[in-house]
XYZ file of C-alpha atoms in Angstrom:
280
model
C 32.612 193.808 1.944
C 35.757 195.541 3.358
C 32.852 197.171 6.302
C 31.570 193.728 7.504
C 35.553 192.353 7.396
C 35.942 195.376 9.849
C 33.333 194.547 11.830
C 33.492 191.019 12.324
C 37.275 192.081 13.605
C 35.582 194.820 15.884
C 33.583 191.918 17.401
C 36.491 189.539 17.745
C 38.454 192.230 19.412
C 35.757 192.951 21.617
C 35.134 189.429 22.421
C 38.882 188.569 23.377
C 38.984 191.658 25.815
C 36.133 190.424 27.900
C 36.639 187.403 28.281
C 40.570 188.428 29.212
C 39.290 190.838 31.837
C 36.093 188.118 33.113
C 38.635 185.279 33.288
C 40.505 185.189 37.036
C 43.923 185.892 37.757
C 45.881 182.269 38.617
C 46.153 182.175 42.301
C 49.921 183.115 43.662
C 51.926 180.293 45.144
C 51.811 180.089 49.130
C 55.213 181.212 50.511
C 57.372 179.004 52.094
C 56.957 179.435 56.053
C 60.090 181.245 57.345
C 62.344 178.964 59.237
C 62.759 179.472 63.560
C 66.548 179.626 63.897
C 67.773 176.981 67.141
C 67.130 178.360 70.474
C 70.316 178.032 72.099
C 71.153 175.750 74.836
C 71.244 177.460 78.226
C 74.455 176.587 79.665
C 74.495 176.222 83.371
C 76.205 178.749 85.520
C 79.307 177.695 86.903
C 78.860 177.371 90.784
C 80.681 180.566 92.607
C 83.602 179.625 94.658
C 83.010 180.104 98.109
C 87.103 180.657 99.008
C 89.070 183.146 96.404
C 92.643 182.264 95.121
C 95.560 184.364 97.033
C 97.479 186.285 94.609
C 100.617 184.288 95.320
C 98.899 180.995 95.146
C 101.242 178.838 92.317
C 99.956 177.663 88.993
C 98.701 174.095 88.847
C 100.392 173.849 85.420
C 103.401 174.494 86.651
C 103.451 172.954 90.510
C 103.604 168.926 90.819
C 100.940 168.447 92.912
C 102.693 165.006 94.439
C 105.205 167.554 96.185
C 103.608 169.395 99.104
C 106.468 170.735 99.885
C 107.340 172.755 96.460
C 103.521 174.234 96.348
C 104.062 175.646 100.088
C 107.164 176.566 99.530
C 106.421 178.784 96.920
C 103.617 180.474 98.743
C 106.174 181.567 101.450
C 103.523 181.794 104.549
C 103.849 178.268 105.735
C 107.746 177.775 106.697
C 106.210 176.430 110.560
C 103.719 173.751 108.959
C 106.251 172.390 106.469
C 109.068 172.481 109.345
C 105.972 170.068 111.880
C 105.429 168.134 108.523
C 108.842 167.182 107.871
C 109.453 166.272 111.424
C 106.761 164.078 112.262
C 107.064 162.607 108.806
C 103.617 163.432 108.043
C 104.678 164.652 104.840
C 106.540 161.956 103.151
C 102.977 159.870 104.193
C 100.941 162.583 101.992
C 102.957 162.671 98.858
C 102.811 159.010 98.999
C 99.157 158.677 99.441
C 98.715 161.187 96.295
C 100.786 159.325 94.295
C 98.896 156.057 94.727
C 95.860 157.118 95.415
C 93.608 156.148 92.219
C 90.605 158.644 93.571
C 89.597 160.424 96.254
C 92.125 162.472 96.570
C 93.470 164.865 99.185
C 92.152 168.220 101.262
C 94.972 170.138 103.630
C 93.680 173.033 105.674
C 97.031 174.910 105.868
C 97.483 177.398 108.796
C 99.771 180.113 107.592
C 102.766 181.256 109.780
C 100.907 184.201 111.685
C 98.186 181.299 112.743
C 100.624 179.536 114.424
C 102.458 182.845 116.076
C 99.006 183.594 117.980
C 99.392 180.333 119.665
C 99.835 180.468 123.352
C 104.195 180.921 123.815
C 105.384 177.258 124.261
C 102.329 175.779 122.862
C 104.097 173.253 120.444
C 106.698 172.688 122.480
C 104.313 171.220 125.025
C 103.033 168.806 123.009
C 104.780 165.574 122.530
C 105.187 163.213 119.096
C 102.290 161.643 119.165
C 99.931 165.019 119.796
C 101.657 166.622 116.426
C 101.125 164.001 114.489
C 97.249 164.125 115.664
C 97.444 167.971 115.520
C 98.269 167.899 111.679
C 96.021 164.582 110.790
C 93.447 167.169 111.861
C 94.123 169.365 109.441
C 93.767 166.963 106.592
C 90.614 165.482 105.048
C 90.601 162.508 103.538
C 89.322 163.576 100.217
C 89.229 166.356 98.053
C 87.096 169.775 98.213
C 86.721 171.957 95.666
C 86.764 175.535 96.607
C 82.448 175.206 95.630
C 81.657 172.043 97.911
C 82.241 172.815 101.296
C 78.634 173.718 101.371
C 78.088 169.884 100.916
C 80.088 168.347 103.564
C 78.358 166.719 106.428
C 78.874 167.485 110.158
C 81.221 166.185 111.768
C 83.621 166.186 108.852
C 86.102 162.884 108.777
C 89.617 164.319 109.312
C 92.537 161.810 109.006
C 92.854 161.823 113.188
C 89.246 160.416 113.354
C 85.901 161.377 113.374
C 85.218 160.912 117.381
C 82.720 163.924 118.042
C 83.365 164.020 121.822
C 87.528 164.186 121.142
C 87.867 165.670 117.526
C 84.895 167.693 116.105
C 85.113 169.445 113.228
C 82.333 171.364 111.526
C 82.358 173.709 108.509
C 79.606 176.332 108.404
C 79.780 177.682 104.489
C 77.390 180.492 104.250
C 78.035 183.056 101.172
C 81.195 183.928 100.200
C 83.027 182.565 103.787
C 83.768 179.238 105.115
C 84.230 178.573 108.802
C 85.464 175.485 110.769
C 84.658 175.053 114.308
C 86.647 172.829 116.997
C 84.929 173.237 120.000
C 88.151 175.093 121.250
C 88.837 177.713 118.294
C 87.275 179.112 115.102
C 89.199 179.205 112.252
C 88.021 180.982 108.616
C 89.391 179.365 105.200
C 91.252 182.502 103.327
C 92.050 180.763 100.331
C 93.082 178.641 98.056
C 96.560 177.994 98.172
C 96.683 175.000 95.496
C 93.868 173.297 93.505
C 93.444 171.175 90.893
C 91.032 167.177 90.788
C 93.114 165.223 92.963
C 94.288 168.045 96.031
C 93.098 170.794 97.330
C 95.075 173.447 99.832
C 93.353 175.856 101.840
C 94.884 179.220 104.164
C 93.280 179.379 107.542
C 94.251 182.273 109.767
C 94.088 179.819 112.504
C 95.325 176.708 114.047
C 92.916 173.593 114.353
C 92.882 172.729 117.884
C 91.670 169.381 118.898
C 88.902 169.150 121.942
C 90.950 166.698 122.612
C 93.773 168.362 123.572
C 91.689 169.766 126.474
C 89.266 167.274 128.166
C 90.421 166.887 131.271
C 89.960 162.940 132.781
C 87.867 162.578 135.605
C 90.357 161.625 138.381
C 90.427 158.170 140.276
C 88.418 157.840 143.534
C 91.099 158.143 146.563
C 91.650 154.747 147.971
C 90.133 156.086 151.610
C 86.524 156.251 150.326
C 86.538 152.559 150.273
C 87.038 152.521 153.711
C 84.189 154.600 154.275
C 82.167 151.648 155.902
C 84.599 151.473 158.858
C 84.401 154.889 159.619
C 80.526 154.877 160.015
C 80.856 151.967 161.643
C 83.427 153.188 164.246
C 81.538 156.811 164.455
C 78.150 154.541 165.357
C 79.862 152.644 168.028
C 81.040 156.021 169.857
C 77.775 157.804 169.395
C 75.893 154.428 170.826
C 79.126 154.489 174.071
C 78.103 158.396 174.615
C 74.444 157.634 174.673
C 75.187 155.211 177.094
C 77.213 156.999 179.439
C 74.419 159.644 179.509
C 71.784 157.144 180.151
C 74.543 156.248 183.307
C 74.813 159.781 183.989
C 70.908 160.492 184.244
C 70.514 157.304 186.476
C 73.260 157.984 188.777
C 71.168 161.495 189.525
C 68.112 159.825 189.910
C 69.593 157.568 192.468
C 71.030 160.657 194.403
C 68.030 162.313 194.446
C 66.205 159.341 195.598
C 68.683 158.770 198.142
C 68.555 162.681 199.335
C 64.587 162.231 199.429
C 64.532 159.196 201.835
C 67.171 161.076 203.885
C 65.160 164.342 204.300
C 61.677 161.955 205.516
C 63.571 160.062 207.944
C 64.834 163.457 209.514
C 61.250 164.703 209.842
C 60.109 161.903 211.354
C 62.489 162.270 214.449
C 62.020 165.876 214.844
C 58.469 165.054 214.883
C 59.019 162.532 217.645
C 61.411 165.003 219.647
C 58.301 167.805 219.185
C 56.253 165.101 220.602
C 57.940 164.115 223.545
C 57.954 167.618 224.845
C 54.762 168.599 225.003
């Protein structure tokens, strides 16, 4: 009895271990897919300025930029422009127009002292009010630059004087790290900036802006005796007509003579022919 107890257990045993090892494993859970972090936002490159600060150039935190006067002052190479400013009053017209102004804003184009020491001796002095206050309108645009958008500006560029191509070109040429304005009379390269911030802009040139205008010469008036050209021809035509006359008398009065000497000279023959005659 106890042998077949065993045996029937053998069998279960058996049984259990087969079927264990026959019956397939569960299948594993998929994974979860692994998660792309954000690709970061490229962030534009911030345009290269084409003009570099100067070292001495004053902070725009600590400048007013309604006072041109304070922000040259303090950059201590432009005592001659801030002495034309203040005298032609140019300057009290600026710091007005940046107070009100809403937009737009200002550009000045600041020759430094030694720019205005390589003008021609007595230069300035030549020039009376009303060519000052065109020679520093010229310097001024009538909006503001950045020191990355001169490369944008159209030829001619407006200038507070005007924008009269035949009288007051002006035309910036930005190529890499240089910008350089043209006259027609001088060329003039920006240094740098002097004073920046959204509302006006200051640039150093190492030279003076001069104006075509300043040297077109005006054609002269015609001279009041080539309107009586006329008379002239007409009394030059009369004399050659009297000369061609008296020539014409001239020629006859030697035809006459001759004629006259001819009938002379036959009438002479004739008798000596006679005389020959009555002697033989």
């Amino acid at each position: 009895m106890k042998q077949v107890a065993l045996f029937s257990f053998s069998l279960f045993l058996l049984f259990s271990s087969t079927t264990l090892a026959i019956s397939p494993a569960p299948a594993a859970a998929p994974k979860a897919p692994k998660k792309t972090p954000p690709t970061p936002k490229a962030t534009a490159p911030s345009p290269k300025p084409l003009v570099p600060t100067l070292p001495q150039s004053p902070d725009s935190s600590d400048s007013v930029p309604d006072d041109i006067t304070r922000i040259l002052k303090k950059a201590r190479i432009f005592s001659v422009l801030i002495r034309l400013l203040k005298t032609t009053e140019i300057m009290n017209n600026i710091n007005s127009q940046l107070i009100t102004a809403k937009s737009g804003g200002l550009t000045i184009l600041a020759p430094d002292d030694a720019a205005f020491s390589s003008l021609k001796a007595g230069f300035l002095n030549s020039l009376n009010e009303g060519q000052k206050i065109e020679l520093l309108q010229f310097h001024i645009l009538p909006e503001y630059v950045s020191s990355t958008n001169f490369d944008s500006l159209s030829n001619p560029v407006q200038t507070v004087a005007g924008k009269d191509p035949t009288r007051l070109p002006l035309n910036v040429n930005a190529l890499g790290n240089s910008v350089n304005i043209s006259t027609g009379v001088v060329n003039a390269t920006i240094v740098g900036v002097v004073y920046s911030d959204n509302k006006l802009a200051i640039y150093r040139l190492d030279k003076v802006l001069l104006p075509l205008d300043f040297f077109v010469t005006k054609a002269p008036a015609l001279a009041p005796s080539l309107a009586k050209a006329p008379k002239a021809a007409k009394e030059n035509s009369s004399a050659e007509d009297q000369d061609e006359t008296n020539q014409d008398q001239d020629k006859s009065g030697a035809v006459s003579l001759i004629n006259i000497r001819g009938t002379t000279l036959m009438s002479l023959g004739m008798v000596l022919v006679v005389v020959a005659m009555m002697w033989t």
